[in-house]
Coordinates of C-alpha atoms and ligand atoms in Angstrom, one line a residue:
M145 CA -29.9 -15.7 -16.5
S146 CA -30.5 -18.7 -14.3
T147 CA -30.8 -17.2 -10.8
K148 CA -34.1 -19.0 -10.2
N149 CA -34.0 -21.2 -7.0
L150 CA -30.7 -19.7 -6.0
N151 CA -29.3 -20.0 -2.6
I152 CA -26.0 -18.3 -1.7
V153 CA -23.7 -19.4 1.1
I154 CA -21.0 -17.0 2.2
L155 CA -18.0 -18.4 4.2
A156 CA -16.9 -16.0 6.9
A157 CA -15.8 -18.0 9.8
G158 CA -12.0 -17.8 9.5
K159 CA -9.9 -15.6 11.9
G160 CA -7.6 -14.3 9.3
T161 CA -4.4 -14.8 11.4
R162 CA -2.2 -12.9 9.0
M163 CA -4.3 -9.7 9.4
Q164 CA -2.7 -9.4 12.9
S165 CA -5.9 -8.0 14.2
L166 CA -8.3 -8.2 17.1
M167 CA -11.1 -8.0 14.7
P168 CA -12.6 -10.8 12.5
K169 CA -11.1 -10.5 9.0
V170 CA -14.4 -9.9 7.2
L171 CA -15.1 -6.8 9.3
H172 CA -12.1 -4.9 7.9
R173 CA -13.1 -2.3 5.6
L174 CA -12.5 -1.6 1.9
A175 CA -13.8 1.7 0.5
G176 CA -15.5 2.4 3.8
K177 CA -17.5 -0.8 3.7
T178 CA -16.8 -4.2 5.5
L179 CA -15.4 -7.0 3.3
L180 CA -18.5 -9.0 4.2
Q181 CA -20.9 -6.2 3.3
H182 CA -19.2 -6.0 -0.1
V183 CA -19.8 -9.7 -0.7
I184 CA -23.5 -9.6 0.6
D185 CA -24.3 -6.6 -1.7
K186 CA -22.8 -8.4 -4.7
A187 CA -24.7 -11.7 -3.5
K188 CA -28.0 -9.8 -3.4
Q189 CA -27.6 -8.4 -7.0
L190 CA -27.9 -12.1 -8.1
I191 CA -31.5 -12.1 -6.6
P192 CA -31.1 -15.3 -4.6
N193 CA -34.1 -16.5 -2.6
K194 CA -31.8 -16.9 0.5
V195 CA -28.4 -15.8 1.8
V196 CA -26.8 -17.7 4.4
V197 CA -23.5 -16.4 6.1
V198 CA -21.4 -18.9 8.0
Y199 CA -19.7 -17.0 10.9
G200 CA -17.4 -18.2 13.7
Y201 CA -14.2 -16.4 14.7
G202 CA -15.0 -13.4 16.8
G203 CA -18.4 -14.8 18.1
D204 CA -21.3 -12.7 17.3
A205 CA -19.2 -9.7 16.4
V206 CA -19.9 -10.5 12.8
P207 CA -23.7 -10.7 12.8
K208 CA -23.8 -7.8 15.3
A209 CA -22.0 -5.6 12.8
L210 CA -24.6 -6.3 10.2
T211 CA -27.8 -6.4 12.0
H212 CA -29.4 -4.3 9.2
E213 CA -29.2 -7.3 6.9
T214 CA -32.0 -9.9 6.5
I215 CA -29.8 -13.0 6.1
T216 CA -29.6 -16.3 7.7
W217 CA -26.6 -16.5 10.1
V218 CA -25.1 -19.8 11.0
E219 CA -22.4 -20.3 13.5
Q220 CA -19.4 -22.6 12.8
K221 CA -18.2 -23.0 16.3
E222 CA -14.9 -24.6 15.4
Q223 CA -13.3 -24.0 12.0
L224 CA -12.7 -27.5 10.7
G225 CA -12.4 -26.5 7.1
T226 CA -14.5 -25.2 4.2
G227 CA -16.6 -28.4 3.7
H228 CA -17.4 -28.3 7.4
A229 CA -18.4 -24.7 7.1
V230 CA -20.8 -25.3 4.2
L231 CA -22.2 -28.3 6.1
Q232 CA -23.3 -25.9 8.8
A233 CA -25.3 -24.1 6.2
V234 CA -27.1 -27.2 4.8
P235 CA -30.1 -27.2 7.1
H236 CA -31.0 -23.8 5.6
L237 CA -30.7 -24.7 2.1
D238 CA -33.6 -25.4 -0.2
D239 CA -34.2 -29.2 -1.3
D240 CA -33.8 -28.3 -5.0
G241 CA -32.2 -25.6 -6.9
K242 CA -28.6 -24.4 -6.8
T243 CA -26.2 -23.0 -4.2
L244 CA -23.5 -20.5 -5.0
I245 CA -20.7 -20.6 -2.6
L246 CA -18.8 -17.3 -2.0
L247 CA -16.1 -16.2 0.4
G248 CA -16.5 -13.4 2.8
D249 CA -13.0 -12.1 2.1
V250 CA -13.3 -11.7 -1.7
P251 CA -14.8 -8.2 -1.9
L252 CA -14.4 -7.4 -5.6
L253 CA -16.4 -10.3 -6.7
D254 CA -17.6 -9.9 -10.3
Q255 CA -21.4 -10.5 -10.8
K256 CA -20.9 -11.3 -14.4
S257 CA -18.6 -14.3 -13.7
C258 CA -20.9 -15.6 -11.1
L259 CA -23.8 -15.5 -13.5
A260 CA -21.7 -17.2 -16.2
L261 CA -20.7 -19.9 -13.7
L262 CA -24.3 -20.4 -12.7
D263 CA -25.3 -20.7 -16.4
K264 CA -22.7 -23.3 -17.1
T265 CA -23.9 -26.1 -14.9
D266 CA -26.7 -27.7 -13.1
T267 CA -24.5 -30.0 -11.0
L268 CA -21.2 -28.6 -10.1
G269 CA -19.1 -25.7 -11.6
L270 CA -16.0 -23.9 -10.4
L271 CA -14.9 -20.4 -10.9
T272 CA -11.2 -20.7 -11.7
V273 CA -8.3 -18.3 -12.6
N274 CA -4.8 -18.7 -13.9
K275 CA -2.1 -17.4 -11.5
Q276 CA 1.4 -16.6 -12.3
N277 CA 2.2 -17.7 -8.7
P278 CA -0.3 -20.3 -7.7
T279 CA 1.3 -21.1 -4.3
G280 CA -1.1 -21.8 -1.5
Y281 CA -4.1 -22.3 -3.8
G282 CA -6.0 -25.4 -4.7
R283 CA -4.9 -26.7 -8.2
I284 CA -7.4 -27.6 -10.9
V285 CA -6.4 -31.0 -12.1
R286 CA -7.6 -31.8 -15.6
D287 CA -7.2 -35.1 -17.8
A288 CA -5.9 -35.3 -21.4
Q289 CA -9.3 -34.2 -22.7
N290 CA -9.2 -31.2 -20.5
Q291 CA -12.0 -32.4 -18.3
I292 CA -11.6 -31.6 -14.5
L293 CA -10.8 -34.5 -12.4
A294 CA -10.1 -32.9 -9.0
I295 CA -9.0 -29.9 -6.8
V296 CA -5.8 -30.7 -5.0
E297 CA -4.8 -28.4 -2.2
H298 CA -1.4 -26.9 -2.3
R299 CA -0.1 -28.8 0.7
D300 CA -1.5 -32.2 -0.6
A301 CA -0.2 -31.7 -4.2
T302 CA 2.5 -33.5 -5.9
K303 CA 5.5 -31.7 -7.3
E304 CA 3.9 -32.0 -10.8
Q305 CA 0.5 -30.8 -9.6
R306 CA 2.2 -27.7 -8.0
D307 CA 3.1 -26.7 -11.6
I308 CA -0.5 -26.2 -12.5
T309 CA -1.3 -22.5 -12.7
E310 CA -5.1 -22.9 -12.9
V311 CA -6.4 -22.6 -9.4
N312 CA -9.7 -22.8 -7.5
T313 CA -11.1 -19.2 -6.6
G314 CA -13.2 -20.9 -3.9
I315 CA -16.3 -19.8 -5.8
I316 CA -18.4 -22.9 -6.5
A317 CA -22.0 -23.4 -8.0
V318 CA -23.5 -26.7 -7.0
S319 CA -26.9 -28.3 -7.0
N320 CA -28.4 -28.6 -3.7
T321 CA -29.4 -32.3 -3.7
Q322 CA -25.7 -33.3 -4.8
L323 CA -24.1 -30.8 -2.3
K324 CA -25.9 -32.5 0.5
A325 CA -25.0 -36.1 -0.5
W326 CA -21.4 -35.2 -1.1
L327 CA -20.9 -33.3 2.1
S328 CA -22.1 -36.1 4.3
K329 CA -19.2 -38.1 2.7
L330 CA -16.4 -35.8 3.3
S331 CA -13.3 -36.9 5.4
N332 CA -10.4 -34.9 7.0
K333 CA -7.7 -37.3 5.9
N334 CA -5.4 -34.7 4.4
A335 CA -2.3 -32.6 5.1
Q336 CA -4.4 -30.2 7.1
A337 CA -6.7 -32.5 8.8
E338 CA -9.6 -30.4 7.5
Y339 CA -13.0 -31.0 5.8
Y340 CA -12.2 -29.7 2.4
L341 CA -15.1 -28.5 0.3
T342 CA -12.9 -29.0 -2.7
D343 CA -13.1 -32.8 -2.3
I344 CA -16.6 -32.7 -3.7
V345 CA -15.0 -32.3 -7.2
A346 CA -13.6 -35.8 -7.2
M347 CA -16.8 -37.1 -5.8
A348 CA -18.7 -35.6 -8.6
V349 CA -16.3 -37.2 -11.1
N350 CA -16.6 -40.4 -9.4
D351 CA -20.3 -40.1 -9.8
G352 CA -19.7 -39.8 -13.7
L353 CA -20.6 -36.2 -13.6
N354 CA -19.2 -33.4 -15.8
V355 CA -17.5 -30.6 -13.7
A356 CA -17.8 -27.2 -15.4
A357 CA -15.4 -24.3 -15.1
E358 CA -15.8 -20.6 -15.9
I359 CA -12.3 -19.1 -16.0
T360 CA -12.0 -15.4 -15.2
D361 CA -9.2 -13.2 -16.4
D362 CA -10.0 -10.5 -13.8
E363 CA -7.6 -11.6 -11.0
S364 CA -8.5 -8.9 -8.5
S365 CA -12.2 -9.9 -8.7
V366 CA -11.5 -13.3 -7.1
E367 CA -8.6 -12.1 -4.8
G368 CA -9.0 -12.8 -1.1
V369 CA -7.8 -10.6 1.5
N370 CA -5.3 -12.3 3.9
S371 CA -3.2 -9.4 5.1
K372 CA -3.3 -5.6 5.5
E373 CA -1.1 -5.5 2.3
D374 CA -3.8 -7.5 0.4
L375 CA -6.4 -5.1 1.7
A376 CA -4.5 -2.0 0.7
G377 CA -3.8 -3.7 -2.7
L378 CA -7.5 -4.3 -3.4
E379 CA -8.4 -0.8 -2.1
R380 CA -6.4 0.7 -4.8
V381 CA -7.8 -1.5 -7.4
Y382 CA -11.3 -0.5 -6.2
Q383 CA -10.4 3.2 -6.2
T384 CA -8.8 3.1 -9.6
R385 CA -11.8 1.5 -11.1
N386 CA -14.1 3.9 -9.4
A387 CA -12.1 6.8 -10.7
S388 CA -12.4 5.5 -14.3
A389 CA -16.0 5.3 -13.9
L390 CA -16.3 9.0 -12.6
M391 CA -14.3 10.2 -15.6
Q392 CA -16.5 8.1 -17.9
A393 CA -19.4 9.9 -16.3
G394 CA -17.8 13.2 -17.2
A395 CA -15.7 14.2 -14.1
T396 CA -12.3 15.7 -14.6
L397 CA -9.9 14.4 -12.0
A398 CA -6.6 16.0 -11.4
D399 CA -5.1 12.8 -10.6
P400 CA -7.2 9.6 -10.8
L401 CA -4.8 7.9 -8.3
R402 CA -5.4 10.6 -5.6
I403 CA -9.2 10.4 -5.0
D404 CA -10.9 8.2 -2.4
V405 CA -14.5 7.3 -2.6
R406 CA -15.9 5.4 0.4
G407 CA -19.5 5.2 -0.5
E408 CA -21.3 6.4 -3.6
L409 CA -20.3 9.5 -5.3
T410 CA -22.5 10.8 -8.4
V411 CA -21.3 13.5 -10.6
G412 CA -22.8 15.8 -13.2
K413 CA -21.0 17.1 -16.3
D414 CA -17.8 19.0 -16.1
V415 CA -17.2 18.5 -12.4
E416 CA -13.6 19.1 -11.5
I417 CA -12.1 17.4 -8.6
D418 CA -8.5 18.3 -7.5
V419 CA -6.2 15.9 -5.5
G420 CA -6.6 14.3 -2.2
C421 CA -10.4 14.6 -1.8
V422 CA -12.3 11.9 0.3
F423 CA -15.9 11.3 -0.4
E424 CA -18.0 9.2 2.1
G425 CA -21.5 7.9 2.2
F426 CA -23.8 9.2 -0.5
V427 CA -22.5 12.4 -2.2
S428 CA -23.9 14.1 -5.4
L429 CA -22.2 16.8 -7.2
G430 CA -24.1 18.8 -9.7
D431 CA -22.9 19.9 -13.2
Q432 CA -19.8 22.2 -13.2
V433 CA -19.1 21.8 -9.5
K434 CA -15.4 22.4 -8.7
I435 CA -13.7 21.0 -5.7
G436 CA -10.2 22.1 -4.5
P437 CA -7.7 20.0 -2.9
Y438 CA -7.9 17.9 0.2
C439 CA -11.7 18.3 0.9
V440 CA -13.6 15.8 2.8
I441 CA -17.3 15.5 1.8
K442 CA -19.8 13.0 3.4
D443 CA -23.5 12.5 2.8
A444 CA -24.0 15.8 1.0
S445 CA -25.4 17.2 -2.2
I446 CA -23.7 20.1 -3.9
G447 CA -25.6 22.2 -6.5
K448 CA -24.6 23.1 -10.0
G449 CA -21.7 25.5 -10.4
T450 CA -20.7 25.6 -6.7
H451 CA -17.1 26.0 -5.9
I452 CA -15.5 24.5 -2.9
A453 CA -11.9 25.6 -2.1
A454 CA -9.2 23.6 -0.5
F455 CA -9.4 21.9 2.9
T456 CA -13.3 22.2 3.2
H457 CA -15.0 19.7 5.4
I458 CA -18.7 18.8 4.8
D459 CA -20.8 16.3 6.7
Q460 CA -24.5 15.8 6.1
A461 CA -25.2 19.0 4.4
K462 CA -27.0 20.4 1.4
V463 CA -25.4 23.1 -0.7
A464 CA -27.5 24.6 -3.4
A465 CA -26.2 26.2 -6.8
D466 CA -23.5 28.6 -7.4
C467 CA -22.1 28.8 -3.8
K468 CA -18.6 29.5 -2.8
L469 CA -17.2 27.5 0.1
G470 CA -13.8 27.6 1.8
P471 CA -11.0 27.3 1.8
Y472 CA -11.2 25.8 5.3
A473 CA -14.9 25.9 5.6
R474 CA -16.8 23.4 7.8
L475 CA -20.4 22.3 7.3
R476 CA -21.8 20.1 9.9
P477 CA -25.1 18.1 10.1
G478 CA -28.1 20.1 9.1
A479 CA -26.3 22.9 7.2
E480 CA -28.4 24.0 4.2
I481 CA -26.7 26.6 2.1
A482 CA -29.0 28.3 -0.5
D483 CA -28.1 29.5 -4.0
A484 CA -25.1 31.9 -4.3
A485 CA -24.3 32.0 -0.7
H486 CA -20.6 32.2 0.5
I487 CA -19.2 30.3 3.4
G488 CA -15.6 31.4 3.9
N489 CA -12.5 30.4 5.8
F490 CA -12.8 29.1 9.3
V491 CA -16.6 29.3 9.3
E492 CA -18.5 26.6 11.0
V493 CA -22.2 26.1 10.1
K494 CA -24.3 23.5 12.0
N495 CA -28.1 22.8 11.9
S496 CA -28.7 26.2 10.1
Q497 CA -30.1 27.6 6.9
V498 CA -28.2 30.3 5.1
G499 CA -30.4 32.1 2.6
V500 CA -29.8 33.1 -1.0
G501 CA -26.9 35.3 -1.7
S502 CA -26.0 35.5 2.0
K503 CA -22.2 35.7 3.1
V504 CA -20.5 34.4 6.1
N505 CA -17.0 34.9 5.0
H506 CA -14.6 34.7 7.9
L507 CA -14.0 33.0 11.3
S508 CA -17.6 32.5 12.5
Y509 CA -19.9 30.0 14.2
V510 CA -23.4 29.7 12.9
G511 CA -25.3 27.1 14.9
D512 CA -29.0 26.6 15.1
A513 CA -29.6 29.7 13.1
T514 CA -32.0 30.6 10.3
I515 CA -30.4 33.2 8.1
G516 CA -32.4 35.0 5.4
K517 CA -31.5 36.3 2.0
N518 CA -28.7 38.8 1.2
V519 CA -27.4 38.9 4.8
N520 CA -23.9 39.8 5.6
V521 CA -22.4 38.2 8.7
G522 CA -19.2 39.9 9.7
A523 CA -15.9 38.3 10.6
G524 CA -15.8 36.6 14.1
T525 CA -19.6 36.5 14.6
I526 CA -20.7 33.8 16.9
T527 CA -24.3 32.5 17.5
C528 CA -24.4 31.6 21.1
N529 CA -26.8 28.8 20.9
Y530 CA -26.2 26.9 24.0
D531 CA -26.6 27.8 27.7
G532 CA -24.9 24.7 28.9
V533 CA -28.0 22.8 29.1
N534 CA -30.4 23.7 26.2
K535 CA -29.9 24.9 22.7
Y536 CA -31.8 27.9 21.2
R537 CA -32.2 29.3 17.7
T538 CA -31.0 32.6 16.3
V539 CA -33.1 34.1 13.4
I540 CA -31.5 36.6 11.1
E541 CA -34.0 38.1 8.6
D542 CA -33.4 39.2 5.0
N543 CA -30.9 42.0 4.3
V544 CA -29.4 42.2 7.7
F545 CA -25.8 43.4 8.3
I546 CA -24.1 41.9 11.3
G547 CA -20.8 43.8 12.2
S548 CA -17.8 42.0 13.0
D549 CA -17.1 40.3 16.4
T550 CA -20.7 40.1 17.3
Q551 CA -22.3 37.6 19.7
L552 CA -25.9 36.8 19.1
V553 CA -27.2 35.2 22.3
A554 CA -30.0 32.9 21.3
P555 CA -33.0 32.8 21.4
V556 CA -32.9 36.2 19.5
V557 CA -34.3 37.6 16.4
I558 CA -32.6 40.2 14.1
G559 CA -35.3 41.9 12.2
E560 CA -35.3 42.5 8.4
G561 CA -32.8 45.1 7.3
A562 CA -31.3 45.6 10.6
T563 CA -27.6 46.6 11.2
I564 CA -25.8 45.4 14.2
A565 CA -22.7 47.4 15.2
A566 CA -19.4 45.6 15.3
G567 CA -18.5 44.2 18.8
S568 CA -22.0 43.9 20.0
T569 CA -23.3 41.3 22.4
I570 CA -26.9 41.1 21.4
T571 CA -29.2 39.5 23.9
K572 CA -32.6 40.9 22.9
N573 CA -34.3 41.0 19.7
A574 CA -33.2 43.8 17.3
P575 CA -35.9 45.7 15.4
A576 CA -36.1 45.7 11.7
G577 CA -34.4 48.5 9.7
Q578 CA -32.6 50.1 12.7
L579 CA -28.9 50.2 13.8
T580 CA -28.5 48.3 17.1
F581 CA -25.4 48.2 19.1
C582 CA -24.5 47.0 22.6
R583 CA -20.9 47.4 23.5
A584 CA -18.8 49.1 26.3
K585 CA -19.9 52.7 26.3
D586 CA -16.7 54.5 27.0
Q587 CA -13.6 54.5 24.9
K588 CA -10.6 56.0 26.9
S589 CA -7.1 56.7 26.1
I590 CA -4.4 57.1 28.9
A591 CA -1.7 59.5 27.5
S592 CA 0.8 58.7 30.4
W593 CA 0.6 54.9 30.0
K594 CA 3.9 53.1 29.4
R595 CA 4.4 49.5 28.1
P596 CA 5.9 47.3 30.8
V597 CA 9.7 46.7 30.3
K598 CA 11.5 43.4 31.0
K599 CA 13.1 43.1 34.4
Ligands
UD1_629 C1 -9.5 -22.3 -0.1 C2 -9.7 -23.5 -1.0 C3 -8.6 -23.5 -2.2 C4 -8.7 -22.2 -2.8 C5 -8.6 -21.0 -1.9 C6 -8.9 -19.7 -2.6 C7 -10.6 -25.3 0.4 C8 -10.2 -26.6 1.1 N1 -9.5 -24.7 -0.3 O1 -8.2 -22.5 0.5 O2 -8.8 -24.6 -3.0 O3 -7.7 -22.1 -3.8 O4 -9.6 -21.2 -0.8 O5 -8.7 -18.6 -1.7 O6 -11.7 -25.1 0.3 N2 -13.6 -20.8 6.1 C9 -14.6 -21.0 7.1 N3 -14.5 -22.0 7.9 C10 -13.5 -22.9 7.9 C11 -12.5 -22.6 7.1 C12 -12.6 -21.5 6.2 O7 -15.6 -20.2 7.1 O8 -13.5 -23.8 8.8 C13 -13.7 -19.6 5.2 C14 -12.7 -18.6 5.5 O9 -13.1 -17.6 6.5 C15 -12.3 -18.1 4.1 C16 -12.7 -19.2 3.2 O10 -13.5 -20.1 4.0 O11 -13.2 -17.0 3.8 C17 -11.5 -19.9 2.6 O12 -10.7 -20.4 3.7 P1 -9.1 -20.5 3.7 O13 -8.6 -21.0 5.0 O14 -8.7 -19.1 3.4 O15 -8.9 -21.5 2.6 P2 -7.6 -21.8 1.8 O16 -6.8 -22.8 2.5 O17 -7.0 -20.5 1.4
CA630 CA1 -7.5 -18.1 1.7

């Protein structure tokens, strides 16, 4: 691997007119991550000593969206062509070593082809691909000995040159000394009146140098996004490849075409995932986890043997082993569910711990609560955690039974083994081991009462 003294320049100044968008093209998302972030992440895997991103359209919207990155930002105020774009980066490049030029709108870039390209040359090398329909691309012109002579842009190409199917992917490796010399000689006398980076190929040939090519057969890895359709197409490629990787890791997918991972999903053995699930951020699923259809799970870890039924929504939560969740459960940030607990339908849990073996099975809100072991929370129980200004905690100790339709007005503690009668509004601590109830005293029946009739 020759990634020593490597600089990487990512071109990301273009508008992307065909996206029909108010946003710069490279900020559109694929698998939940901006196109540019994909390219930066791939670039960093090559261990360069510097990454320079050339931005332009949209002003500082692009650098602002990626402030977490330690990279060098260079503005190209006017988009005068790819050669002009690279020229803006030149002051930041090392005097020796190589530069790899990448495009900010080619998200599925393949690290292996980049390494192969870098290995092939110390002067100038092109990553090329054969396209059934090469329209619009720069054609690779070779001589009878198959040596590369030039790249001719589609609009400047002759009829014969347009028949060439080998095209420039835009990914180029070049020595820094030569790049600097060649760029200073670029002109814009061509069909688009642009400074073409690709003109450096003819300059190299003119200098008597050999231009190397690495030909990739993975078209998607060099495909640029120019339209929303392109974006959707590459999203599917990404998702299909990711689904294959999950199956290779031991997951059973009901349909590999109907799973979306927008982040990183790690799976144990014999994980089963039904159709229509979306995973975001970092999600880990332990061995034998089962996930029903149409669940959305974000930044969560799910322990071994836990079953999650349909339409469950989980965001920033930890679920331990052998739990049962859903259908229609909602875990919000800070929910921590211990082993063998059950969270049933239409139950919302936020910033709360639910202890081992405890059950909250129906229609409840558990917010800012600490629930111990083997607690049963009846249907329709609400922790009233908010007085309109401040939030307070509810503590429910081990082996408590909360009757249905109970309001627990926090701050409040329900002592170990206590039972709360159904329909109670609890505003004071309930002692351990006792039955506590607080509901309207009198149950009346009016024998003479008649239902109203329609007038
Ligand atoms: C370019 C190549 C072409 C290649 C094709 C692959 C040139 C002259 N042509 O053509 O050989 O087949 O890519 O997709 O290089 N950009 C800037 N500043 C500019 C112009 C472009 O940053 O002034 C960026 C764009 O944001 C984009 C990339 O460079 O990411 C390529 O630009 P684009 O206009 O798409 O080049 P093409 O004409 O498609
Ligand atoms: Ca393009």
